[in-house]
Each structure stands twice: as C-alpha cells, then as structure tokens.
Coordinates of C-alpha atoms in Angstrom, one line a residue:
X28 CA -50.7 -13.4 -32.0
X29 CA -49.5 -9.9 -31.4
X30 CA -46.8 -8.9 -28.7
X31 CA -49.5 -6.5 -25.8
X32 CA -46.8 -4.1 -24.0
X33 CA -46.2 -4.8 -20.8
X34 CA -47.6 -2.5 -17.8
X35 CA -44.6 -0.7 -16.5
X36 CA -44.5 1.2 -13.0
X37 CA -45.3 4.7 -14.3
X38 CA -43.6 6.9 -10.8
X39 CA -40.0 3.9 -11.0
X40 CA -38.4 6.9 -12.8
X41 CA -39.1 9.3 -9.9
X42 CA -38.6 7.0 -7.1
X43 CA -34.8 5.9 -8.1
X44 CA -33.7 9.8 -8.6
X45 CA -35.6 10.2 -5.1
X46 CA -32.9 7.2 -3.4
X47 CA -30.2 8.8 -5.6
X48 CA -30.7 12.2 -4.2
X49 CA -31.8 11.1 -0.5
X50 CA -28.2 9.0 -0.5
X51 CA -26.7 12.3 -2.1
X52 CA -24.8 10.8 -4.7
X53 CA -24.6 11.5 -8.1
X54 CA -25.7 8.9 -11.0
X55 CA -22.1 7.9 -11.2
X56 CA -21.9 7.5 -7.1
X57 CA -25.2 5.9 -6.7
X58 CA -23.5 2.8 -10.1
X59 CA -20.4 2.3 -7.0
X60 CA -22.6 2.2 -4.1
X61 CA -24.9 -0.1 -6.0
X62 CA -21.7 -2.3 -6.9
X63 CA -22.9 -2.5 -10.7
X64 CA -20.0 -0.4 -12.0
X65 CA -19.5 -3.4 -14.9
X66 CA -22.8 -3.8 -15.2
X67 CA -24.9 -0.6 -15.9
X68 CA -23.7 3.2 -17.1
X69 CA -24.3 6.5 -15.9
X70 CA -26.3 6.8 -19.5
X71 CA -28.7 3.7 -17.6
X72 CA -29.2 5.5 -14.6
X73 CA -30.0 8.8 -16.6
X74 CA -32.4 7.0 -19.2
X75 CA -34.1 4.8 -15.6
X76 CA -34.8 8.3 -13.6
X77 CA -36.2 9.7 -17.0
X78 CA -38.3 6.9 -17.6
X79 CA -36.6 5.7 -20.9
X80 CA -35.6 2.5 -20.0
X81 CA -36.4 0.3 -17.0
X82 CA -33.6 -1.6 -15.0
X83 CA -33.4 -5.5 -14.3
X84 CA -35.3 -6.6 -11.3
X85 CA -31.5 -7.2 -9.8
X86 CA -30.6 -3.6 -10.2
X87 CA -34.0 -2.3 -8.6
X88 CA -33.4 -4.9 -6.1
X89 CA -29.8 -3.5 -5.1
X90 CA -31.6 0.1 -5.0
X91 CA -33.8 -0.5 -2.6
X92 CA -31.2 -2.6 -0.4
X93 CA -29.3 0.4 -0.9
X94 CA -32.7 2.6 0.4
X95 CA -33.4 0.2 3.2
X96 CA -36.9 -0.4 1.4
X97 CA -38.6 -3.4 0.3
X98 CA -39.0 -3.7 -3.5
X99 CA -42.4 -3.1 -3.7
X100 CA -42.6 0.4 -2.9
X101 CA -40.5 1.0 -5.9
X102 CA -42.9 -0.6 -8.6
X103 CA -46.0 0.3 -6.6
X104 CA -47.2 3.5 -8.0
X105 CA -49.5 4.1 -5.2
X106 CA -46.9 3.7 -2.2
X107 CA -44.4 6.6 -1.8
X108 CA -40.8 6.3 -0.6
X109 CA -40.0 7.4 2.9
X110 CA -38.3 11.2 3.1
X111 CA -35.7 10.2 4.4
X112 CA -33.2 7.6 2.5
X113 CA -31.8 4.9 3.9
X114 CA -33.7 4.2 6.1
X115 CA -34.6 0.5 8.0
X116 CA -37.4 -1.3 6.8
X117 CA -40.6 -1.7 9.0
X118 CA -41.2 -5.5 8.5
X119 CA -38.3 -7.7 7.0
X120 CA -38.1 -7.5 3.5
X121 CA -37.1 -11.4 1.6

C-alpha cells in the first residue's frame, strides 16, 4: 500500500509571519519569545512562513499561546487571525 500525502493547512505559512509581525519581532525574536531557542532555527521559522516545512503541533501550539488564539484558527484555512496580535481569546482555549 502506497504512502497518500497528508492534507496540510494551505494559509499555516501566512498566518505564523502574520503573529510574527503583529508581535513585531523578527524570526529570531519570535524562537526567544516562543522559548524554543534549542529547539527550532531561524532557517525553521523561514522555511514554516514560506510553506516549506510545517512545525510540530507543540511549536504551533506555543504560537498561538504566544497570539492569544486558539489553535484552530491557525490550521483552519477558512478562519482568519484577528488584526491585532496578542490578543485574548473569546472562549477558553484547552
């Protein structure tokens, strides 16, 4: 049986420069307020916002605590991030 590729979140790459920017860091600020300094490169973040490669669901996870927005808006191409980053979620994210 043949590996099918996995459906990936086609806007991810747009949404994490958008929390980048709206936090106005750059890809190396946005590793230190995330806390992953030993775990992901500036080279990561670039290849995430251009859609190269995708993160772990623990590094999405710390970008949208770092957003104040629930994970799903990040992977849901049909919601779009609030304009204004961070920001406190409307309903208590788990």
């Amino acid at each position: 049986m043949g590996k099918a590729s996995r459906r990936r979140p086609k806007r991810l790459g747009e949404k994490l420069r958008h929390i980048r920017e709206g936090l106005g860091l750059s890809q190396n600020g946005i590793i230190q307020q995330l806390g992953l300094a030993d775990v992901i490169s500036r080279d990561n973040v670039s290849a995430y916002e251009l859609g190269r490669r995708e993160p772990s669901l623990l590094v999405l996870l710390e970008y949208a605590r770092a957003a104040g927005v629930c994970l799903d808006l990040l992977v849901d191409d049909k919601a779009d991030l609030p304009k204004r980053l961070p920001r406190v979620p409307k309903h208590k994210c788990k």
